[in-house]
PDB file of C-alpha atoms in Angstrom:
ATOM      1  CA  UNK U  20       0.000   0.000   0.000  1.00 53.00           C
ATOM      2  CA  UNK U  21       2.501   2.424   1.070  1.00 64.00           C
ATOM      3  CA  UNK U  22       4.627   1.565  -2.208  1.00 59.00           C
ATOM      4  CA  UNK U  23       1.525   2.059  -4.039  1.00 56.00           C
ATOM      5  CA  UNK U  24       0.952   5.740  -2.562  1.00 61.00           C
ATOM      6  CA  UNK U  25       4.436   6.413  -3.150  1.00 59.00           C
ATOM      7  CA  UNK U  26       4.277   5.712  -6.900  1.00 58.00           C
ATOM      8  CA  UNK U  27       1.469   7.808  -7.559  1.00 59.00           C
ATOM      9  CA  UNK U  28       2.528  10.622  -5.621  1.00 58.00           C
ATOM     10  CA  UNK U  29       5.796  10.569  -8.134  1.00 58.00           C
ATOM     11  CA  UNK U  30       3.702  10.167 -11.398  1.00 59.00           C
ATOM     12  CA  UNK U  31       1.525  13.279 -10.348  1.00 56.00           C
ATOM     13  CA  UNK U  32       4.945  15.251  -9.497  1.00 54.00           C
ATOM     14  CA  UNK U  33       5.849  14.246 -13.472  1.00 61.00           C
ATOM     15  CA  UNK U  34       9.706  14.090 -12.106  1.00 60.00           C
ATOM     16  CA  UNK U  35      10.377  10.995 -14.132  1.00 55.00           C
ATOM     17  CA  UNK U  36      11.766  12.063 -17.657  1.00 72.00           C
ATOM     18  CA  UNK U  37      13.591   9.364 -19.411  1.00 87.00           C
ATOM     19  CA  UNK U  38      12.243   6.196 -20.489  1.00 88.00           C
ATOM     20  CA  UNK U  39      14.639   4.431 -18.403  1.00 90.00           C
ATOM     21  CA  UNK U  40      13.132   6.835 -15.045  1.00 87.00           C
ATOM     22  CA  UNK U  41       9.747   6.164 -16.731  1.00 89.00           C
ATOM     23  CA  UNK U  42      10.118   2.555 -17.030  1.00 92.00           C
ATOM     24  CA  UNK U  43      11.279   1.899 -13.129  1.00 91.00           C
ATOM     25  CA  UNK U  44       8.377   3.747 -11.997  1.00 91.00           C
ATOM     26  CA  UNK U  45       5.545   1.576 -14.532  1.00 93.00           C
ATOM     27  CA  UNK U  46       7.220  -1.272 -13.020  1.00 95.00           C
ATOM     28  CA  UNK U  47       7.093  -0.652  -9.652  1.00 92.00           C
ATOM     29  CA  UNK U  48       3.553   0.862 -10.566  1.00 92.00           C
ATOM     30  CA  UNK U  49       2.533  -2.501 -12.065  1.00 95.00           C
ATOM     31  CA  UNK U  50       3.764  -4.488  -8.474  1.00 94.00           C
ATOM     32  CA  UNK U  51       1.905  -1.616  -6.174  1.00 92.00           C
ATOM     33  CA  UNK U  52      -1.215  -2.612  -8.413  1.00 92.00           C
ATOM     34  CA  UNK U  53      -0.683  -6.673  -8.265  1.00 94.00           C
ATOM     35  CA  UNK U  54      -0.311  -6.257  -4.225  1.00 91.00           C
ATOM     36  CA  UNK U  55      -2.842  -3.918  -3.234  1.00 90.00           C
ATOM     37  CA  UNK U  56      -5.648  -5.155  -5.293  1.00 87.00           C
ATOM     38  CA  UNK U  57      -4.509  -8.747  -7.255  1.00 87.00           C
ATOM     39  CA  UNK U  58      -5.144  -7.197 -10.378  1.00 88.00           C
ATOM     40  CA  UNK U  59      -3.058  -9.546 -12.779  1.00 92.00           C
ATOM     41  CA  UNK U  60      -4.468  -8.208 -16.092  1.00 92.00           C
ATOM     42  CA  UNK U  61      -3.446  -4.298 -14.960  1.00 94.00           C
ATOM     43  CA  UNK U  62      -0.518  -5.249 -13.535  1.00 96.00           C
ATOM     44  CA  UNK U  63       0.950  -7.164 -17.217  1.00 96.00           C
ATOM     45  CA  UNK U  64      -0.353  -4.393 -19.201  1.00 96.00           C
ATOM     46  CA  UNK U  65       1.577  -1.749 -17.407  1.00 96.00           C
ATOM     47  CA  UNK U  66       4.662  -4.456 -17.046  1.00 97.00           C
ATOM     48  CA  UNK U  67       4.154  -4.325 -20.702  1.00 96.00           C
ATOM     49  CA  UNK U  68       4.075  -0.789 -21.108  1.00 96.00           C
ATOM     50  CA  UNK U  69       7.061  -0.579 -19.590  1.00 96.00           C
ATOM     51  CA  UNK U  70       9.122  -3.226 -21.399  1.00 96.00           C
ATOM     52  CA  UNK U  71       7.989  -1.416 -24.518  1.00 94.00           C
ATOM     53  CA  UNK U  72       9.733   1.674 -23.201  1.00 94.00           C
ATOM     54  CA  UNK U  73      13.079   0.271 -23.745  1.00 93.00           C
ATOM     55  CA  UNK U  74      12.784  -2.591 -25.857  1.00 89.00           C
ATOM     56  CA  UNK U  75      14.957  -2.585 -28.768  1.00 87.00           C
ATOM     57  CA  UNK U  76      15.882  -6.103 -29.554  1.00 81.00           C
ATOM     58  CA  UNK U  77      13.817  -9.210 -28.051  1.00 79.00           C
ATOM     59  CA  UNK U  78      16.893 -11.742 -28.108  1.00 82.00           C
ATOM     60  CA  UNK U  79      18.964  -9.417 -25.929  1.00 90.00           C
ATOM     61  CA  UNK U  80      17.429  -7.776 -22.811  1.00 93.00           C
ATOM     62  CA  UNK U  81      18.557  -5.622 -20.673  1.00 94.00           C
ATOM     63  CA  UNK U  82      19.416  -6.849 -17.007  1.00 95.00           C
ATOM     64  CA  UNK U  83      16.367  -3.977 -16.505  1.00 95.00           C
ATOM     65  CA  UNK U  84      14.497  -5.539 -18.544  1.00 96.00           C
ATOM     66  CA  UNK U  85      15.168  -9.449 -17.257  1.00 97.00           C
ATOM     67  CA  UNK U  86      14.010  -8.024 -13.859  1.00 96.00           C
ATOM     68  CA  UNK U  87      10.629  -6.827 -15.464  1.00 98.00           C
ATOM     69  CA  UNK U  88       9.783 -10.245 -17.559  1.00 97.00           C
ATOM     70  CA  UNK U  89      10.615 -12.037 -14.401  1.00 98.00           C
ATOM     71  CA  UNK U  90       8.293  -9.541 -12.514  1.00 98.00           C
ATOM     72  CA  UNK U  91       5.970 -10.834 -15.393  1.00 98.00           C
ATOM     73  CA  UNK U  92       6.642 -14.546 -15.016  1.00 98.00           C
ATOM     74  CA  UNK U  93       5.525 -14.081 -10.847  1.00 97.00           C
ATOM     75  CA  UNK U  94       2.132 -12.549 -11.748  1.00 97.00           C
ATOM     76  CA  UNK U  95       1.446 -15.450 -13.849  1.00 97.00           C
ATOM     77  CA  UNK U  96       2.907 -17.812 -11.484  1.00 96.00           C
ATOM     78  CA  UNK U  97       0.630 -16.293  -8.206  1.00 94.00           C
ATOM     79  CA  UNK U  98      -2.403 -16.349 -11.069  1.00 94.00           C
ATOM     80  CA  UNK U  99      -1.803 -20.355 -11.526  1.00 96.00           C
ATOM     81  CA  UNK U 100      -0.391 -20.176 -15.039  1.00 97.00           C
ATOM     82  CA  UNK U 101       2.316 -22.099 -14.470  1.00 98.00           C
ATOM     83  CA  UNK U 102       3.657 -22.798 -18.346  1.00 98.00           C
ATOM     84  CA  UNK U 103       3.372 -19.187 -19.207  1.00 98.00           C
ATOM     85  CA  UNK U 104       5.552 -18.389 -16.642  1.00 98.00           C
ATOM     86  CA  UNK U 105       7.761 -21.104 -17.111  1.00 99.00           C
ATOM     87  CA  UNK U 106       8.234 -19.829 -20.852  1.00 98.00           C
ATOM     88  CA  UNK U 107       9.061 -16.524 -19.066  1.00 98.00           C
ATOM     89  CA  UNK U 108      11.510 -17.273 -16.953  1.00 98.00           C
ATOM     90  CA  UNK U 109      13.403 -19.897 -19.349  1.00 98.00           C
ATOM     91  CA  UNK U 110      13.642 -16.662 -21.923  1.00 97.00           C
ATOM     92  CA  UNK U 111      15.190 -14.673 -18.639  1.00 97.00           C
ATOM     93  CA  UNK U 112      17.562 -17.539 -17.948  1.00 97.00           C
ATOM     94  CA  UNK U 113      18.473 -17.537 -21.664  1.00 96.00           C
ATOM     95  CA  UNK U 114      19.184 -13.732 -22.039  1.00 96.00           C
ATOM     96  CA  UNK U 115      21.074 -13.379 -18.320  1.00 96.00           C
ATOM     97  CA  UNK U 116      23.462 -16.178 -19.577  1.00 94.00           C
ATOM     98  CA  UNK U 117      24.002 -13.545 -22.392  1.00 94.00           C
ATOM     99  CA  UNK U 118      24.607 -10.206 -20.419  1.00 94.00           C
ATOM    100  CA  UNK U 119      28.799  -9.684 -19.763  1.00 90.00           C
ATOM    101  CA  UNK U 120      28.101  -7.819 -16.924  1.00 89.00           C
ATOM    102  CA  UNK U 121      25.694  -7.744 -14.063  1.00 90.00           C
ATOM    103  CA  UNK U 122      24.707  -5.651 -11.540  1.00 90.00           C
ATOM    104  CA  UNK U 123      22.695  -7.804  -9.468  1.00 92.00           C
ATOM    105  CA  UNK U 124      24.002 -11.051  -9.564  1.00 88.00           C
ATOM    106  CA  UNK U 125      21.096 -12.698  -7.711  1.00 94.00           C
ATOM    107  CA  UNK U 126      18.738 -12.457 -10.264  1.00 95.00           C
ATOM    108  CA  UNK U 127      19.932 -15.361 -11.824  1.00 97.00           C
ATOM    109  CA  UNK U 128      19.135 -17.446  -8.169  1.00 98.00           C
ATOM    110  CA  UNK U 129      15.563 -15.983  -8.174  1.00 98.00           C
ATOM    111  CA  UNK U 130      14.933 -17.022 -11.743  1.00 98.00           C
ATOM    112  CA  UNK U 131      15.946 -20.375 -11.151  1.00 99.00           C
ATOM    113  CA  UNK U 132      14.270 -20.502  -7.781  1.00 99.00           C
ATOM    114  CA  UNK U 133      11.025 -19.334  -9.327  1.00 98.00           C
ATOM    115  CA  UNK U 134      10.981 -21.645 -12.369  1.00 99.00           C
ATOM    116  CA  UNK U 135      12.109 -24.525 -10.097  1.00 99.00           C
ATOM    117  CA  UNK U 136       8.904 -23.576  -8.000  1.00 98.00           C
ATOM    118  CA  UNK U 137       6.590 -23.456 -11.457  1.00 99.00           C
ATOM    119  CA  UNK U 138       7.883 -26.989 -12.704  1.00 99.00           C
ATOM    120  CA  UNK U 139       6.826 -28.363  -9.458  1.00 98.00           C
ATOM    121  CA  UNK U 140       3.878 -27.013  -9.321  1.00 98.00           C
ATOM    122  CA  UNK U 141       3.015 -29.037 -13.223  1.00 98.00           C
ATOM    123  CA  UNK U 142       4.243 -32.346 -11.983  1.00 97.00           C
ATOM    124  CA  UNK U 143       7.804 -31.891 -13.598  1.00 98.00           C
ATOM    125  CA  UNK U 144       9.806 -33.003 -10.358  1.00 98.00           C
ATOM    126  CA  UNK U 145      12.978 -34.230 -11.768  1.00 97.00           C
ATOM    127  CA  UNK U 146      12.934 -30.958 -14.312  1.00 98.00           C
ATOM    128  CA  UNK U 147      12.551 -29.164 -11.347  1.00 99.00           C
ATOM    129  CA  UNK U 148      15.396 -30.815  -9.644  1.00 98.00           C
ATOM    130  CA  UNK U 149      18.034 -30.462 -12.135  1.00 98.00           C
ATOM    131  CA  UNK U 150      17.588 -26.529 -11.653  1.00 99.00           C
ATOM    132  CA  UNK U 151      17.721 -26.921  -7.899  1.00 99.00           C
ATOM    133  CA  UNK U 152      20.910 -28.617  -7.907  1.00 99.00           C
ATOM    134  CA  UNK U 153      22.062 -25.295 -10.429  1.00 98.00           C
ATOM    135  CA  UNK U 154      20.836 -23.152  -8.266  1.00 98.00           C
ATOM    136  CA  UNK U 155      22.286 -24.527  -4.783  1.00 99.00           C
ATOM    137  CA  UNK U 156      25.811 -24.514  -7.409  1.00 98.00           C
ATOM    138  CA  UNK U 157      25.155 -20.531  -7.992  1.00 98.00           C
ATOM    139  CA  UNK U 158      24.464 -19.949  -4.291  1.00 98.00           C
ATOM    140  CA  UNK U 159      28.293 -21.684  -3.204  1.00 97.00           C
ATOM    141  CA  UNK U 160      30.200 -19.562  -6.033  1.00 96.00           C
ATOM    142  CA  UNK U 161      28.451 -16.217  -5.130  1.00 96.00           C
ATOM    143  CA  UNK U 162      29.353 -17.037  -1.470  1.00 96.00           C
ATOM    144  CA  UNK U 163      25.389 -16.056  -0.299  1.00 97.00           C
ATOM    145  CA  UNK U 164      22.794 -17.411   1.534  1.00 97.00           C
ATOM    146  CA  UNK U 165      19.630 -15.643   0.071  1.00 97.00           C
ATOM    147  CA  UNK U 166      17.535 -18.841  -1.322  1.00 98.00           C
ATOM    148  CA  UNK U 167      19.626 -21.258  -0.517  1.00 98.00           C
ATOM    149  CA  UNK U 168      17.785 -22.778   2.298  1.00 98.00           C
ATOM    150  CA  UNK U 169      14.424 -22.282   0.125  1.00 98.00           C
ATOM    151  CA  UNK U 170      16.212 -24.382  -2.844  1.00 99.00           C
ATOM    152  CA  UNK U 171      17.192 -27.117  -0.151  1.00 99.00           C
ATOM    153  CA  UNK U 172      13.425 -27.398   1.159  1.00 98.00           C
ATOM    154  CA  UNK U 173      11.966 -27.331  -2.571  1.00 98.00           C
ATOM    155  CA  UNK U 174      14.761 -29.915  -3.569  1.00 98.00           C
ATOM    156  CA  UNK U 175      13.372 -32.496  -0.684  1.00 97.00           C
ATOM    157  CA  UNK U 176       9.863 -31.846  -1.530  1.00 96.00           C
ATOM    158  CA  UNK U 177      10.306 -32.051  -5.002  1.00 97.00           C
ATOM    159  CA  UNK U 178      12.253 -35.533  -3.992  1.00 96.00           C
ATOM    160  CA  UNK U 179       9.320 -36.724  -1.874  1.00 93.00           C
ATOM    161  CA  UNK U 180       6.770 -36.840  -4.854  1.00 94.00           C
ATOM    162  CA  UNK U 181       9.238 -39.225  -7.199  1.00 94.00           C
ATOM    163  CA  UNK U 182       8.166 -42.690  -6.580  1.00 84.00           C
ATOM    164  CA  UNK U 183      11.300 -44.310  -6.282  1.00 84.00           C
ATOM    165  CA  UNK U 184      12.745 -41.835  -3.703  1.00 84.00           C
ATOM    166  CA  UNK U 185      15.607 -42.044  -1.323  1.00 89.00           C
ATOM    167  CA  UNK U 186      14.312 -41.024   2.184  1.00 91.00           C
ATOM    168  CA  UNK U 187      17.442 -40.044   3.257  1.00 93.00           C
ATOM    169  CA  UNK U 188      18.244 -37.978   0.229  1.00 95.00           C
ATOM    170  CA  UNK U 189      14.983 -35.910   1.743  1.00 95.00           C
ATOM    171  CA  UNK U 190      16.249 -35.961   5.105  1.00 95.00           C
ATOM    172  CA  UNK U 191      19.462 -34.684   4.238  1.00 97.00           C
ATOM    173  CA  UNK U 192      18.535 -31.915   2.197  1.00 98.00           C
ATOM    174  CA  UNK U 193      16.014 -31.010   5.409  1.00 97.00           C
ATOM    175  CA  UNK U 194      18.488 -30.847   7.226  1.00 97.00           C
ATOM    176  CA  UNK U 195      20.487 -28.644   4.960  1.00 98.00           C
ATOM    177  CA  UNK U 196      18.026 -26.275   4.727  1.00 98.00           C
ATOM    178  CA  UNK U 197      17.265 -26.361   8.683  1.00 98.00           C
ATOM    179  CA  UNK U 198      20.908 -25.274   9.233  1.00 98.00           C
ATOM    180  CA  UNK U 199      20.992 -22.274   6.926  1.00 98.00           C
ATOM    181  CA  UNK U 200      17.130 -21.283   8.251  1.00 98.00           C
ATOM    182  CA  UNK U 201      18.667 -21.648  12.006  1.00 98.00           C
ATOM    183  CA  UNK U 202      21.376 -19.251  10.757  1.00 97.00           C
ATOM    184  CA  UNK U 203      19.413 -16.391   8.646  1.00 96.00           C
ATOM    185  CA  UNK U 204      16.825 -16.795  11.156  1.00 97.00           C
ATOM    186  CA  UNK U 205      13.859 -17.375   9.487  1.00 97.00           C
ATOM    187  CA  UNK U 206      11.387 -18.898  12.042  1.00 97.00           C
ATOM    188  CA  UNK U 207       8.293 -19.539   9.550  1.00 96.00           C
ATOM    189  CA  UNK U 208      10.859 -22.305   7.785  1.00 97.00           C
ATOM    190  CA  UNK U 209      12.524 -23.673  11.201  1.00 97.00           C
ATOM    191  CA  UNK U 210       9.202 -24.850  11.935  1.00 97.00           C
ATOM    192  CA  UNK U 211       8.342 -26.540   8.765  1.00 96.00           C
ATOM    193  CA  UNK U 212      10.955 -27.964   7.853  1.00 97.00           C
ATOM    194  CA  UNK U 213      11.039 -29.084  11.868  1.00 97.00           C
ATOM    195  CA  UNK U 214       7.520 -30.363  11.983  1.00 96.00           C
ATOM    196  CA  UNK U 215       8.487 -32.447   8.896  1.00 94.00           C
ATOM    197  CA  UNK U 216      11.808 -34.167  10.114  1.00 94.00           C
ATOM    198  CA  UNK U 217       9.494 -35.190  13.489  1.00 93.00           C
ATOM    199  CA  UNK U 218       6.512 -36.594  11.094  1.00 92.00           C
ATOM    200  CA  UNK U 219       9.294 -38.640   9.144  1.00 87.00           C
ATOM    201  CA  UNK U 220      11.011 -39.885  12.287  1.00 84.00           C
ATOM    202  CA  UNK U 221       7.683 -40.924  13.603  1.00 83.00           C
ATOM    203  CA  UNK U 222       6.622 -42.990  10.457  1.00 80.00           C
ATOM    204  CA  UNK U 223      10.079 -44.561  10.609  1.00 73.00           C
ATOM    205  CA  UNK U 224       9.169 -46.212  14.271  1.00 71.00           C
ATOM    206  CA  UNK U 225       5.227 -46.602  13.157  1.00 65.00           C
TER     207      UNK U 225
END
């Protein structure tokens, strides 16, 4: 809400000139929009809008514009349409690969994380899993923690829904992604991935 007040207080002030000023502001317009009232159809056409500002050539984007589409591929994801977004974020992947420098190097972990989540969600487990595993790769060379432990979790949960799985490959990646919850403190997870390891230890002595 506040981010939503914020944006239209700077539209009506008109201080955003250039297409590139323009463009940040239809973006964060276009999220503002998606949160405060789930308005998926506004929210693309103004993600749109902006893309358009900018776009020159559709095989190379802009890390700007990677950010954007990927903004694009979550609105379709949270609106349950899963391939569109995995189309998305597989053009994203494609065109970061291609950029020789980057600002924010994390992108590349939330696209993966984020299409990892989509194949999931459409029954593509092991698809899903061979991102994962590039994605937990990423995290170790750029030294961070920010989706690790979510890529451990979605790797053992992923692993639970192959018939043939190892129950220990699901415990250990649990317990990976306990230890680097524990450490960046996010309760919510601790919990989860807790209550899950106890439910698992009591089927073992059922």
């Amino acid at each position: 809400k506040e981010l939503y007040e914020i944006v239209k207080k700077e539209k009506n002030l008109n201080n955003f000139q250039t297409n590139e000023e323009k463009q940040f502001l239809i973006w964060h317009e276009a999220i503002a929009i998606f949160e405060v009232n789930r308005s998926t159809k506004t929210a693309l056409t103004l993600l749109n809008h902006a893309l358009k500002l900018t776009l020159t050539n559709s095989d190379f984007l802009s890390e700007r514009e990677i950010h954007i589409m990927q903004t694009m591929a979550i609105f379709h994801g949270e609106n349950k349409e899963y391939e569109k977004s995995i189309t998305i974020l597989k053009r994203c992947l494609t065109n970061f690969n291609k950029l020789d420098f980057t600002r924010d190097k994390e992108i590349k972990l939330k696209i993966i994380f984020n299409l990892a989540k989509c194949l999931d969600f459409t029954y593509q487990h092991e698809e899903a899993i061979k991102y994962i595993d590039r994605g937990i790769k990423l995290a170790i060379n750029l030294n961070t923690l920010y989706l690790l432990g979510e890529l451990f979790y979605l790797k053992s949960q992923c692993l639970l829904k192959i018939k043939q799985h190892n129950v220990e490959d699901v415990v250990y990646n649990w317990k990976k992604a306990l230890f680097i919850f524990e450490l960046t403190e996010k309760e919510y997870y601790i919990k989860m991935v807790q209550d899950k390891l106890i439910e698992i230890q009591n089927k073992k002595h059922s």
